Structure formats: structure tokens, C-alpha cells
Amino acid sequence: MKNKQTAKMSKFLIISVLSVCAGILAWWIVTDVLELFRSNVLPSPVKVMQTFMKKWVETKPDGATLLQHLFASLKVALGGYLIGAAIGIPLGIFMAWNDKIDMLVRPVFDLVRTIPGVAWTSVMVTLVGIGYMSKALVIFISAMVAMVINSYSGIKQTKTVHLWVGQTFGASNWELLTKVAIPSALPMIFTGLDVALGSAWTTLVAAELLASTRGLGFMIQQARGIFRLDIVIVGMVVIAITGAILSTIIRKIGNKIVKGGRLG
Amino acid sequence: MEKKEAKVVVNHLTKKFGDLLVLDDLNFEVQEGEFLCIVGPTGCGKTTFLNSLTRLYEPTAGDILVNGIPVNPKTQNISYIFQEYSSFPWLTVEQNVRFGLEIKKTPKAEADANVEEMLDIVGLTKFRNYYPSQLSISMLQRVAIARAFATKPELLLMDEPYGQLDIDLRFKLEDELIKLWKKTGTTVLFITHNIEEAVYLSEKIMVLTNKPTSVKTVLDNNLPRPRDVTSPEFVELRNKVTDLIKWW
């Protein structure tokens, strides 16, 4: 069974690689081969690749190398994301478990969650200025919302019969929460971690476009101003790849922790 | 003269959901070690009855005494096997069986021994490290049975545990259950809508009326074991119960 799965996986991998290659090939044909676009409108993949290599060492035109931008972004994103998880997951769990906490927090939460994360940027900048804090706070809010919603519904979806099993064995309220409801909600909690990662990463780039001096979003913004579309695309590609890697890490951790084949 | 103390005493048990009267003044006793089957028309409140008995629902009126004290799952050793599949999908077979023992904080050595014994009896020793998603339906129900018996309960409640199984499996698991019951001496309350199953398993059969539910009658079932579902005595008792359930 293991071998069959691995075989199926590698087949999928080939198909995925092929589709990415086809996309790049089409891009190359319309730019370098047919020359349908000028290079400052749509640079060719070759040009983007060259810029990508150069950007590792070159600080022009935005004042930092690619790696420095990437680290600046990661620092902000992971900082906000981790605090969002540390607060959002327990908050969602306790809201779902305890009616009083639910009644207390829910109205505020329902108002906050409809606001797009980026909308907080101006408020945060006014409050704490342009810098690490304002961006981290914006990310914290958007990541936390996803964590709360998913942990909340995870706990709410606990099967009644599972709680009854605990109850008839004489489990206390705390035991019902820790031994039945939370294990039962873990797949949803990990979905929340994945969704939150996505929203943290997208919000980050948007926040950096407005309030920043370093970071991938800032790099894109600067390059756009001087029509360096090749740098813009380099930024986009790095964002995509980093996001995919982070998401894979979360899923790998999830598969280790969530038992019984319950995570897709 | 020594009167045997009843294991379970139910006095005037009444349960209303809003204005809807579901259980209407139920009174009965169950003796220690007895196997009581509870039958009744579909939708007559059998499950509500068991759930009130374990305090999953708070009864509207009446007392339920186990060993002479009001029923409380926190201090009394009760196990419940539900109609739905109730194994925890995040635990292995072995961890599922151990669950009740952990809640009850049974000493490790004793818990280990009980788990081994139960896995052996229900024939799941080889599958101890499997998760429920990897098991068949009959295995899942066996996990639930092993989990319920592992705590050596004084009172075992079963709510149509075999309702969704096909007939071969049902016979097999019923025989297994009788074996376990004889071995442990547990008092069993077994709810079913299957009259043949009730006659096959029970020492006593309690017949409930249609809603609002009350006790219609209690029949003794002294057929010798192992029972033969085709013997004239068996068929006679089965027909008698069937007639009692008819409300038309």
C-alpha cells in the first residue's frame, strides 16, 4: 500500500512539474520568441532569472539584497503569525467550550473579523509608527481571525456521542475538553494554521506596500515605481515559493500530530 | 429472612422535553447480575430512558438509585455502549479500550491487565495499533464493547448496539456478549427493537408502551442456554412479546 501511494505521488509530481514547465514555456514564447511584449511590460523568464541571480548580491535599486528582503518579511510574518496562533487557538477553543466566554468575546470578534487585515494598516501606523510593530500587529490580527474561526468550529463539531462516552465514564468538564473535544478538533485547528498562514503572508505583502523600508512587498513597490517589472516578478515568485514551503511545513507537522488518518 | 438488595431502583422516573411528556412515571427494579432487555415500539423513548438513567439528560422528576444511592457516573462504575459508532478516531484500538480506565485513574498494572484481557476476548489483539478508520464496522463495535467492559462496570447500558449489523455478525457478537456477561457478572440493561434479540439474550424482558412511555409489563425469560431460535418455547415467547408491543 505504501509503495502504491508513493508511486501515485511521484506520478502527480511529474504532472505538477510538467504544468509549471508548460506555463514557463508559454511565457518564454510570447516574450523572447514572438516578442509580443516589450521587456519593460512583460520581461521574459530568462531576464527574470538573471535578475533573480543578481538580486542575491545587488542592493540596487531598493537598498537591500533579496535575502535581506526575504528575512525582513519572514520576521514580520512569522512573528505576527505565531502570536496569532498562541492567542487565537486557545481563544477559539474556549469560546466554543464556554458559553460565557462566547457571549463576552463573540460580539467584538464578529465585528473585527469582517475587516480585511490590510485595513488595519493605517490605524497601526498611526498608533505605533512605520516599522516592525505595525506590520506584525496587522498580521497578528488577520492570522488570529482564521485561527479562532477554525478552532471554534472544530470544537463545536465534536460528536455528541464522543462527549457522552466521556461523561458516562465520569469524566470532568476539563477532561472532556482535553481528552475528547480538543483531540477531535485537531484537524480543524491545523486547517486553521494553514489558512492563517496564507492570510498572514498575503496581508504582509499588502502591508509592506504601504508602510515599510524593507521586505518583499517593499521591494515590489520600489521596483514598480521605476518600471523594473523583472524585479516585481522576482518578488512575486519568491513570495509564492516561500508561501508554499511554509504551508508544506505546517502540513508535515499536522500529519505528525493528527492521528488516525484524519488530515486530508 | 434476607431480602436481596436491588442493583438499580427506578422510582417515578419522568422526563419532559418542554411540554412533550416522553417518560411517564416509570417504576422498576433490576437485580444484581441480571440481564434485562428493554423492548418497545419504535420511537417510544427507549434512548431517552437510558440517557436519563445515566444523567446525560436530567430527569424531570423521580429518582434513579444504583446500589441505593442516586446515580452518578463520576462515582459509580457505569459503562454505556451507544447506537452510533463511538470509537474515538484519534486513538488506536488499544488506546480506545484504555480510555475509561484512564478517566477512572485505574492503577497502570491493573489497567494493562484489563486491556489485554478485553483485546483478547473480542479478538482484536492483532489490531491493537490500528486506528478506527482502518477497521470494519463489526470491529468498531467490538472496540466499543471492549472499552465498556474494560472498566469492569457494575452496570452496563446498551442502546441497540447491534442494530446496524447484518444477521451473522449479530449472532456472533450476541454470543460474545453472553460470554462476557457470564464471566463478569455485570448487570446489563439492553435496549433493542429486535424481539428475537431480546428473547435470545435476556433473563427478563421489559416491555414499554408507546409515548408517553411507561412500563407495560416485565416478563421472565428462563429458556435454557444456549438458546435455539427455532425451538417452540423460543417462538412462543417471541410471539408473546410481539403481541404485547402491538399498539394497533
CSV table of N, CA, C and O in Angstrom, one decimal, chain A residues 159 161-162 164-172 175 179-180 183-184 259-260 262, chain B residues 51 56 73 78-80 82 86-90 100 103-105 131 133 147 151:
chain,number,residue,atom,x,y,z
A,159,LYS,N,-18.4,15.3,18.1
A,159,LYS,CA,-19.6,14.5,18.1
A,159,LYS,C,-20.2,14.3,19.5
A,159,LYS,O,-19.4,14.0,20.4
A,161,VAL,N,-21.9,11.9,20.7
A,161,VAL,CA,-21.7,10.6,21.3
A,161,VAL,C,-20.3,10.4,21.9
A,161,VAL,O,-20.1,9.8,22.9
A,162,HIS,N,-19.3,11.1,21.3
A,162,HIS,CA,-18.0,11.1,21.9
A,162,HIS,C,-17.9,11.7,23.3
A,162,HIS,O,-17.3,11.2,24.2
A,164,TRP,N,-20.5,12.0,25.2
A,164,TRP,CA,-21.3,11.1,26.1
A,164,TRP,C,-20.4,9.9,26.6
A,164,TRP,O,-20.6,9.5,27.8
A,165,VAL,N,-19.6,9.4,25.7
A,165,VAL,CA,-18.7,8.3,26.2
A,165,VAL,C,-17.9,8.8,27.4
A,165,VAL,O,-17.8,8.1,28.4
A,166,GLY,N,-17.3,10.0,27.2
A,166,GLY,CA,-16.5,10.5,28.3
A,166,GLY,C,-17.4,10.7,29.6
A,166,GLY,O,-17.0,10.4,30.7
A,167,GLN,N,-18.6,11.3,29.4
A,167,GLN,CA,-19.4,11.6,30.5
A,167,GLN,C,-19.9,10.4,31.3
A,167,GLN,O,-19.9,10.4,32.5
A,168,THR,N,-20.2,9.3,30.5
A,168,THR,CA,-20.7,8.1,31.2
A,168,THR,C,-19.6,7.4,31.9
A,168,THR,O,-19.8,6.6,32.9
A,169,PHE,N,-18.3,7.6,31.5
A,169,PHE,CA,-17.2,7.1,32.3
A,169,PHE,C,-16.9,8.0,33.5
A,169,PHE,O,-16.0,7.7,34.2
A,170,GLY,N,-17.6,9.1,33.6
A,170,GLY,CA,-17.4,10.0,34.7
A,170,GLY,C,-16.3,11.1,34.5
A,170,GLY,O,-15.8,11.6,35.5
A,171,ALA,N,-16.0,11.5,33.3
A,171,ALA,CA,-15.0,12.5,33.0
A,171,ALA,C,-15.5,13.9,33.5
A,171,ALA,O,-16.7,14.2,33.4
A,172,SER,N,-14.5,14.6,34.0
A,172,SER,CA,-14.8,16.0,34.4
A,172,SER,C,-14.9,16.9,33.2
A,172,SER,O,-14.5,16.5,32.1
A,175,GLU,N,-11.6,17.2,31.6
A,175,GLU,CA,-11.2,16.0,30.9
A,175,GLU,C,-11.9,15.9,29.6
A,175,GLU,O,-11.4,15.5,28.6
A,179,LYS,N,-9.5,15.6,26.6
A,179,LYS,CA,-9.3,14.2,26.1
A,179,LYS,C,-10.3,13.9,25.0
A,179,LYS,O,-10.1,12.9,24.3
A,180,VAL,N,-11.4,14.7,24.8
A,180,VAL,CA,-12.3,14.4,23.8
A,180,VAL,C,-12.4,15.6,22.8
A,180,VAL,O,-12.1,15.4,21.6
A,183,PRO,N,-8.7,16.8,21.0
A,183,PRO,CA,-8.2,15.8,20.0
A,183,PRO,C,-9.2,15.7,18.8
A,183,PRO,O,-8.7,15.6,17.7
A,184,SER,N,-10.5,15.8,19.1
A,184,SER,CA,-11.4,15.8,18.0
A,184,SER,C,-11.3,17.0,17.1
A,184,SER,O,-11.5,16.9,15.9
A,259,LYS,N,-3.6,12.2,14.6
A,259,LYS,CA,-3.5,10.7,14.4
A,259,LYS,C,-4.8,10.2,13.8
A,259,LYS,O,-5.9,10.8,13.8
A,260,GLY,N,-4.7,9.0,13.2
A,260,GLY,CA,-5.8,8.3,12.7
A,260,GLY,C,-6.3,8.6,11.3
A,260,GLY,O,-7.4,8.4,11.0
A,262,ARG,N,-6.8,11.5,9.8
A,262,ARG,CA,-7.9,12.4,9.7
A,262,ARG,C,-7.5,13.7,9.0
A,262,ARG,O,-8.3,14.7,9.0
B,51,ASN,N,-30.6,7.5,28.5
B,51,ASN,CA,-29.9,8.7,28.8
B,51,ASN,C,-30.3,9.4,30.1
B,51,ASN,O,-29.5,10.1,30.7
B,56,LEU,N,-27.3,11.7,31.3
B,56,LEU,CA,-26.9,12.5,30.2
B,56,LEU,C,-28.0,13.5,30.0
B,56,LEU,O,-27.8,14.7,29.5
B,73,PRO,N,-22.4,9.1,37.3
B,73,PRO,CA,-21.3,8.4,36.6
B,73,PRO,C,-19.9,8.8,37.1
B,73,PRO,O,-18.9,8.0,36.9
B,78,ILE,N,-20.2,2.9,35.7
B,78,ILE,CA,-21.2,2.6,34.7
B,78,ILE,C,-20.5,2.6,33.3
B,78,ILE,O,-19.6,3.4,33.1
B,79,SER,N,-20.9,1.8,32.4
B,79,SER,CA,-20.5,1.9,31.0
B,79,SER,C,-21.7,1.9,30.1
B,79,SER,O,-22.7,1.3,30.4
B,80,TYR,N,-21.5,2.5,29.0
B,80,TYR,CA,-22.6,2.7,28.1
B,80,TYR,C,-22.1,2.4,26.7
B,80,TYR,O,-21.1,2.9,26.2
B,82,PHE,N,-23.2,2.8,22.9
B,82,PHE,CA,-24.2,3.6,22.1
B,82,PHE,C,-24.5,3.0,20.8
B,82,PHE,O,-23.8,2.1,20.3
B,86,SER,N,-19.0,4.8,18.3
B,86,SER,CA,-18.5,5.8,19.2
B,86,SER,C,-17.0,5.7,19.5
B,86,SER,O,-16.5,6.4,20.4
B,87,SER,N,-16.2,4.9,18.8
B,87,SER,CA,-14.8,4.8,19.0
B,87,SER,C,-14.2,6.2,18.6
B,87,SER,O,-14.6,6.8,17.6
B,88,PHE,N,-13.2,6.6,19.3
B,88,PHE,CA,-12.5,7.8,19.1
B,88,PHE,C,-11.6,7.6,17.9
B,88,PHE,O,-10.6,6.8,18.0
B,89,PRO,N,-11.8,8.4,16.8
B,89,PRO,CA,-10.9,8.1,15.6
B,89,PRO,C,-9.5,8.5,15.8
B,89,PRO,O,-8.6,8.1,15.0
B,90,TRP,N,-9.2,9.3,16.8
B,90,TRP,CA,-7.8,9.8,17.0
B,90,TRP,C,-7.0,8.8,17.9
B,90,TRP,O,-5.8,9.0,18.2
B,100,GLY,N,-11.6,4.5,29.3
B,100,GLY,CA,-12.4,4.6,30.5
B,100,GLY,C,-11.5,4.3,31.7
B,100,GLY,O,-11.7,5.0,32.8
B,103,ILE,N,-9.8,7.6,32.5
B,103,ILE,CA,-10.7,8.5,33.2
B,103,ILE,C,-10.8,8.2,34.6
B,103,ILE,O,-10.9,9.0,35.5
B,104,LYS,N,-11.0,6.9,34.9
B,104,LYS,CA,-11.2,6.4,36.3
B,104,LYS,C,-9.9,6.3,37.0
B,104,LYS,O,-9.9,5.8,38.2
B,105,LYS,N,-8.8,6.6,36.4
B,105,LYS,CA,-7.5,6.6,37.1
B,105,LYS,C,-7.2,5.3,37.7
B,105,LYS,O,-6.7,5.2,38.9
B,131,TYR,N,-6.0,2.3,13.8
B,131,TYR,CA,-6.9,3.3,14.1
B,131,TYR,C,-8.3,3.0,13.5
B,131,TYR,O,-8.4,2.2,12.6
B,133,SER,N,-10.3,4.2,11.5
B,133,SER,CA,-10.6,4.4,10.1
B,133,SER,C,-10.1,3.2,9.3
B,133,SER,O,-10.4,3.0,8.2
B,147,ARG,N,-14.1,-1.6,25.3
B,147,ARG,CA,-13.9,-0.3,26.1
B,147,ARG,C,-14.9,-0.3,27.2
B,147,ARG,O,-14.6,0.1,28.4
B,151,THR,N,-13.6,-1.4,32.1
B,151,THR,CA,-13.6,-0.8,33.4
B,151,THR,C,-14.3,-1.7,34.5
B,151,THR,O,-14.4,-1.3,35.6
